[in-house]
Amino acid sequence: MALPALGLNPCSLLHLFLCQLLLLLLPSTAVGDSVQGPVPRVKFHAGDGRRALSLFHQKDLQDFDTLLLSSDGNTLYVGVREAILALDIQDPGVPRLKNMISWPASDRKKSECAFKRKSNETQCFNFLRVLVSFNATHLYACGTFAFSPSCTFIELQDSYLQPISENRILEGKGQSPFDPAHKHTAVLADGNLYSGTMNNFLGSEPILMRALGPQPVLKTDNFLRWLQSDASFVAAIPSTDVVYFFFEESASEFEFFEKLHTSRVARVCKNDVGGEKLLQKKWTTFLKAQLLCTQAGQLPFNVIRHAVLLAPNSSSAEPYVYAIFTSQWQVGETRSSAVCAFALSDIQRVFEGKYKELNKETSRWTTYGVPNINPRPGSCSVGPSSDKALTFMKNHFLMDQQVEGRPLLVKSGVEYTQLAVEMAPGIEGHSHLVLYLGTATGFLHKAVVSGDSDAHLVEEIQLFPEPEPVRNLQLAPSQGAVFAGFSKGIWRVPRANCSVYESCVDCVLARDPHCAWDPKAHVCALLPNPIPMSWKQDMERGNPDWACTSVPRGRSRRPLRRPQIIKEVLAAPNSLLELPCPHTSALASYLWTHGPGQIPEDSSAVYNGSLLLLLRAGQGGLYQCWATENDFSYPVVSYWVDSQDPSLALDPELAGIPRERVEAPLTRVGGGASLAAPRSYWPHFLTVTVLLALVLSGFLILLIASPLGALRARGKVQGCGTPPPGEKAPLSRKQHPQNSTEHRTSVGDVDSDNNHLGTEVA
Ligand SMILES: *[C@@H]1O[C@H](CO)[C@@H](O)[C@H](O)[C@H]1NC(C)=O
Ligand SMILES: *[C@@H]1O[C@H](CO)[C@@H](O)[C@H](O)[C@H]1NC(C)=O
Ligand SMILES: *[C@@H]1O[C@H](CO)[C@@H](O)[C@H](O)[C@H]1NC(C)=O
Ligand SMILES: *[C@@H]1O[C@H](CO)[C@@H](O)[C@H](O)[C@H]1NC(C)=O
């Protein structure tokens, strides 16, 4: 399915329609399974101690919507509902409240707001929307102010916020939205505030404007329809001469049977001063172009959600804008998201190309070449433009070409809402792109792109148990942390916890550019600066053979396959054992082995990764759980199981490996041990039942073999229509009369166990 030309001509629109129809008709699982995208290698649930996060929250404070990092990186300013906070983030752990100033909407505005049928419980407050560092001594802030946008300067003293006096509150129309539900964006560039938001109470008049600074105030022209009435701004990014705006709006240039969303980048020149006769106080350099983020075989990702610029540290590398997209369509229950990279030079090139022109009679958009006007209309050339150029600009604001992004990450079943990006230097001297992605349900994904490869997801962190969107992400590089705002507080998420990777193999397979293996200390640790020569990492290949073997490559592959430690389990024959195997990676497949061969199938089962084993005579020995990831296999855990003192019998191949005695019995059949252990085993119910049934079968066969027993058994079978639960299926096929100890098992024990289990599950 080729969809890159979203709506370029009626043919591809038909294609899109058919494709959409096809996707709707297909069973959602068939599509969903094939387009999952990368899976997070490790997942941390909310409150998991391996990824300890710190939460700042305070009673009566809500909507942690707007974040601003101080220039020294030590203070985080936070705009919440009706207040602004200064948080000290220098120390690890919970951010410390330095001070807080309240900035509520006035009572008059609140009652006017309620009078206009807005909710006094949820809407008629001052929701902070803009928070920028204006100069060395002042912040500039704007809020919805109970549907009456307002702005103010906030004085700083030693990064403490000074109270706002009521007479310093300014009109903020066009800088903050009226409605807290409306999107907005604002950025300060050269002392001017460039903002994109809704400019009216109803939310039907979007605006892109410049205010505040030494330059004249300029706006988009509402009458000329430069912006569709539903334009929704997500980011503003200043560059050398221009400011870029990223937004989504309905597409007027395509005819489609339903409302078609499209993503845009718009551009205005910083040196624009507006027209003299024409376009007074209006932009004379406003241009917009379509942004494309598509991948073959997927619905177009036509709704932009957020965008950030990553300026490279070396002047030779190219700056890129990274943006997240979702689709206006979805397959079944699952939404999909994509992250695309746009080269700034590609965006510039499109703004230097041809225009689109609306034919007023047919209402169709056609391509218009470059006009013969010098300087080119809309270019950032100095000096006043001619009337001819301005007349041209009034109707030629849409570029003909689209800006195509490179998809880095496409993932179904997730809706990304926010992103933050940074480059992380790796051991090999390359830098790796790290994307922190907040989801609509309160998760944070750490994605890494190395070289030209696609992104892989290092980890998924659940920030809060109740699903709600991550509203903001702020990277604090000097603190090595990302801050994530949500309705009730703000999380500090350290970049990485390398200690969760306990071996060199795990550390290398994780492919987290922030972590590397320190062979001297024998730990996976945060990569310090400067990078120590001896530390190990393999971002490109993730190959432990290469990174974790100290002998020259290719000489020996054994050491990594040798267990680090052997767990000795001493168990009586016919014990039921549970041998756990921690699944540290979602990307690995796991397999149990017994010595050099397969695990005994008739007396074992794997449940939730653990091996449940009924230890029969002669089946002791080495049991290993192997993980295979990235074409590399290694034992995750190795057990030596024996009914005698294991140290006597240990395989000579395993000599020299440290050992540790562990307890693994689940229950002992025949010994009368009950299942009432401190922890609950009833998830294992099915396996236990089957294993106990095997024992019972052996017992019954012995019983039936004796004449008296035969009589009793016959009476029993005739007496009840259905056999007890333990006597089902396996009875008929497998018979194990060889175990003499089973003979001593009393029927009462087994029955009561089975019944006990049965009732627990019922
Ligand atoms: C990092 O992981 C280790 C090992 O799981 C754990 O003990 C430690 O508390 C974690 N630290 C943080 C800050 O999450
Ligand atoms: C909202 O207004 C209603 C009546 O108009 C009032 O009873 C209620 O207390 C108000 N709520 C708040 C939070 O002011
Ligand atoms: C910063 O801006 C404020 C508000 O315009 C002004 O009062 C103050 O003098 C400025 N401070 C500096 C250091 O320029
Ligand atoms: C599966 O095993 C893990 C540990 O390996 C444990 O934390 C989890 O609770 C188990 N799940 C069930 C359903 O038993």
PDB file of N, CA and C in Angstrom, residues 623-655:
ATOM      1  N   TYR A 623      19.722 -28.516  35.564  1.00  0.00           N
ATOM      2  CA  TYR A 623      18.567 -27.901  34.894  1.00  0.00           C
ATOM      3  C   TYR A 623      18.925 -26.441  34.636  1.00  0.00           C
ATOM      4  N   GLN A 624      18.795 -26.019  33.372  1.00  0.00           N
ATOM      5  CA  GLN A 624      19.177 -24.644  33.038  1.00  0.00           C
ATOM      6  C   GLN A 624      18.080 -23.949  32.245  1.00  0.00           C
ATOM      7  N   CYS A 625      17.903 -22.687  32.547  1.00  0.00           N
ATOM      8  CA  CYS A 625      16.962 -21.857  31.783  1.00  0.00           C
ATOM      9  C   CYS A 625      17.800 -20.977  30.861  1.00  0.00           C
ATOM     10  N   TRP A 626      17.616 -21.143  29.561  1.00  0.00           N
ATOM     11  CA  TRP A 626      18.396 -20.409  28.557  1.00  0.00           C
ATOM     12  C   TRP A 626      17.575 -19.281  27.955  1.00  0.00           C
ATOM     13  N   ALA A 627      18.235 -18.139  27.791  1.00  0.00           N
ATOM     14  CA  ALA A 627      17.602 -17.033  27.072  1.00  0.00           C
ATOM     15  C   ALA A 627      18.314 -16.879  25.733  1.00  0.00           C
ATOM     16  N   THR A 628      17.541 -16.640  24.696  1.00  0.00           N
ATOM     17  CA  THR A 628      18.129 -16.362  23.385  1.00  0.00           C
ATOM     18  C   THR A 628      17.637 -14.995  22.929  1.00  0.00           C
ATOM     19  N   GLU A 629      18.574 -14.096  22.742  1.00  0.00           N
ATOM     20  CA  GLU A 629      18.222 -12.736  22.347  1.00  0.00           C
ATOM     21  C   GLU A 629      19.287 -12.248  21.387  1.00  0.00           C
ATOM     22  N   ASN A 630      18.844 -11.637  20.306  1.00  0.00           N
ATOM     23  CA  ASN A 630      19.799 -11.073  19.369  1.00  0.00           C
ATOM     24  C   ASN A 630      20.779 -12.153  18.887  1.00  0.00           C
ATOM     25  N   ASP A 631      20.264 -13.380  18.656  1.00  0.00           N
ATOM     26  CA  ASP A 631      21.060 -14.536  18.213  1.00  0.00           C
ATOM     27  C   ASP A 631      22.106 -14.984  19.229  1.00  0.00           C
ATOM     28  N   PHE A 632      21.944 -14.589  20.435  1.00  0.00           N
ATOM     29  CA  PHE A 632      22.916 -14.949  21.461  1.00  0.00           C
ATOM     30  C   PHE A 632      22.191 -15.705  22.575  1.00  0.00           C
ATOM     31  N   SER A 633      22.705 -16.913  22.924  1.00  0.00           N
ATOM     32  CA  SER A 633      22.063 -17.704  23.970  1.00  0.00           C
ATOM     33  C   SER A 633      22.954 -17.772  25.199  1.00  0.00           C
ATOM     34  N   TYR A 634      22.338 -17.660  26.332  1.00  0.00           N
ATOM     35  CA  TYR A 634      23.105 -17.766  27.580  1.00  0.00           C
ATOM     36  C   TYR A 634      22.193 -18.294  28.677  1.00  0.00           C
ATOM     37  N   PRO A 635      22.797 -19.008  29.674  1.00  0.00           N
ATOM     38  CA  PRO A 635      21.956 -19.516  30.754  1.00  0.00           C
ATOM     39  C   PRO A 635      21.615 -18.397  31.731  1.00  0.00           C
ATOM     40  N   VAL A 636      20.330 -18.204  31.971  1.00  0.00           N
ATOM     41  CA  VAL A 636      19.899 -17.173  32.909  1.00  0.00           C
ATOM     42  C   VAL A 636      20.095 -17.687  34.328  1.00  0.00           C
ATOM     43  N   VAL A 637      19.756 -18.974  34.511  1.00  0.00           N
ATOM     44  CA  VAL A 637      19.873 -19.548  35.837  1.00  0.00           C
ATOM     45  C   VAL A 637      20.134 -21.041  35.668  1.00  0.00           C
ATOM     46  N   SER A 638      20.973 -21.592  36.548  1.00  0.00           N
ATOM     47  CA  SER A 638      21.338 -23.006  36.452  1.00  0.00           C
ATOM     48  C   SER A 638      21.127 -23.662  37.809  1.00  0.00           C
ATOM     49  N   TYR A 639      20.438 -24.808  37.790  1.00  0.00           N
ATOM     50  CA  TYR A 639      20.173 -25.527  39.037  1.00  0.00           C
ATOM     51  C   TYR A 639      20.822 -26.908  38.963  1.00  0.00           C
ATOM     52  N   TRP A 640      21.392 -27.327  40.063  1.00  0.00           N
ATOM     53  CA  TRP A 640      21.825 -28.713  40.186  1.00  0.00           C
ATOM     54  C   TRP A 640      20.872 -29.369  41.160  1.00  0.00           C
ATOM     55  N   VAL A 641      20.070 -30.280  40.621  1.00  0.00           N
ATOM     56  CA  VAL A 641      19.017 -30.886  41.424  1.00  0.00           C
ATOM     57  C   VAL A 641      19.419 -32.317  41.752  1.00  0.00           C
ATOM     58  N   ASP A 642      19.388 -32.692  43.002  1.00  0.00           N
ATOM     59  CA  ASP A 642      19.742 -34.051  43.368  1.00  0.00           C
ATOM     60  C   ASP A 642      19.044 -34.450  44.651  1.00  0.00           C
ATOM     61  N   SER A 643      18.888 -35.758  44.813  1.00  0.00           N
ATOM     62  CA  SER A 643      18.292 -36.230  46.043  1.00  0.00           C
ATOM     63  C   SER A 643      19.370 -36.593  47.061  1.00  0.00           C
ATOM     64  N   GLN A 644      20.630 -36.659  46.563  1.00  0.00           N
ATOM     65  CA  GLN A 644      21.713 -36.863  47.519  1.00  0.00           C
ATOM     66  C   GLN A 644      22.438 -35.539  47.692  1.00  0.00           C
ATOM     67  N   ASP A 645      23.450 -35.578  48.550  1.00  0.00           N
ATOM     68  CA  ASP A 645      24.209 -34.350  48.738  1.00  0.00           C
ATOM     69  C   ASP A 645      24.819 -33.962  47.390  1.00  0.00           C
ATOM     70  N   PRO A 646      24.390 -32.858  46.807  1.00  0.00           N
ATOM     71  CA  PRO A 646      24.752 -32.555  45.419  1.00  0.00           C
ATOM     72  C   PRO A 646      26.244 -32.310  45.231  1.00  0.00           C
ATOM     73  N   SER A 647      26.907 -31.800  46.230  1.00  0.00           N
ATOM     74  CA  SER A 647      28.308 -31.460  46.010  1.00  0.00           C
ATOM     75  C   SER A 647      29.135 -32.688  45.646  1.00  0.00           C
ATOM     76  N   LEU A 648      28.681 -33.850  46.051  1.00  0.00           N
ATOM     77  CA  LEU A 648      29.416 -35.069  45.723  1.00  0.00           C
ATOM     78  C   LEU A 648      29.301 -35.389  44.234  1.00  0.00           C
ATOM     79  N   ALA A 649      28.143 -35.087  43.691  1.00  0.00           N
ATOM     80  CA  ALA A 649      27.839 -35.580  42.351  1.00  0.00           C
ATOM     81  C   ALA A 649      28.074 -34.569  41.242  1.00  0.00           C
ATOM     82  N   LEU A 650      28.513 -33.401  41.584  1.00  0.00           N
ATOM     83  CA  LEU A 650      28.561 -32.339  40.578  1.00  0.00           C
ATOM     84  C   LEU A 650      29.430 -32.733  39.387  1.00  0.00           C
ATOM     85  N   ASP A 651      28.906 -32.479  38.222  1.00  0.00           N
ATOM     86  CA  ASP A 651      29.543 -32.741  36.937  1.00  0.00           C
ATOM     87  C   ASP A 651      30.944 -32.117  36.890  1.00  0.00           C
ATOM     88  N   PRO A 652      31.962 -32.849  36.433  1.00  0.00           N
ATOM     89  CA  PRO A 652      33.311 -32.259  36.358  1.00  0.00           C
ATOM     90  C   PRO A 652      33.383 -31.045  35.433  1.00  0.00           C
ATOM     91  N   GLU A 653      32.510 -31.005  34.444  1.00  0.00           N
ATOM     92  CA  GLU A 653      32.457 -29.853  33.519  1.00  0.00           C
ATOM     93  C   GLU A 653      32.140 -28.548  34.260  1.00  0.00           C
ATOM     94  N   LEU A 654      31.425 -28.701  35.378  1.00  0.00           N
ATOM     95  CA  LEU A 654      30.953 -27.522  36.090  1.00  0.00           C
ATOM     96  C   LEU A 654      31.853 -27.192  37.277  1.00  0.00           C
ATOM     97  N   ALA A 655      32.969 -27.885  37.349  1.00  0.00           N
ATOM     98  CA  ALA A 655      33.869 -27.659  38.475  1.00  0.00           C
ATOM     99  C   ALA A 655      34.355 -26.218  38.475  1.00  0.00           C
TER     100      ALA A 655
END
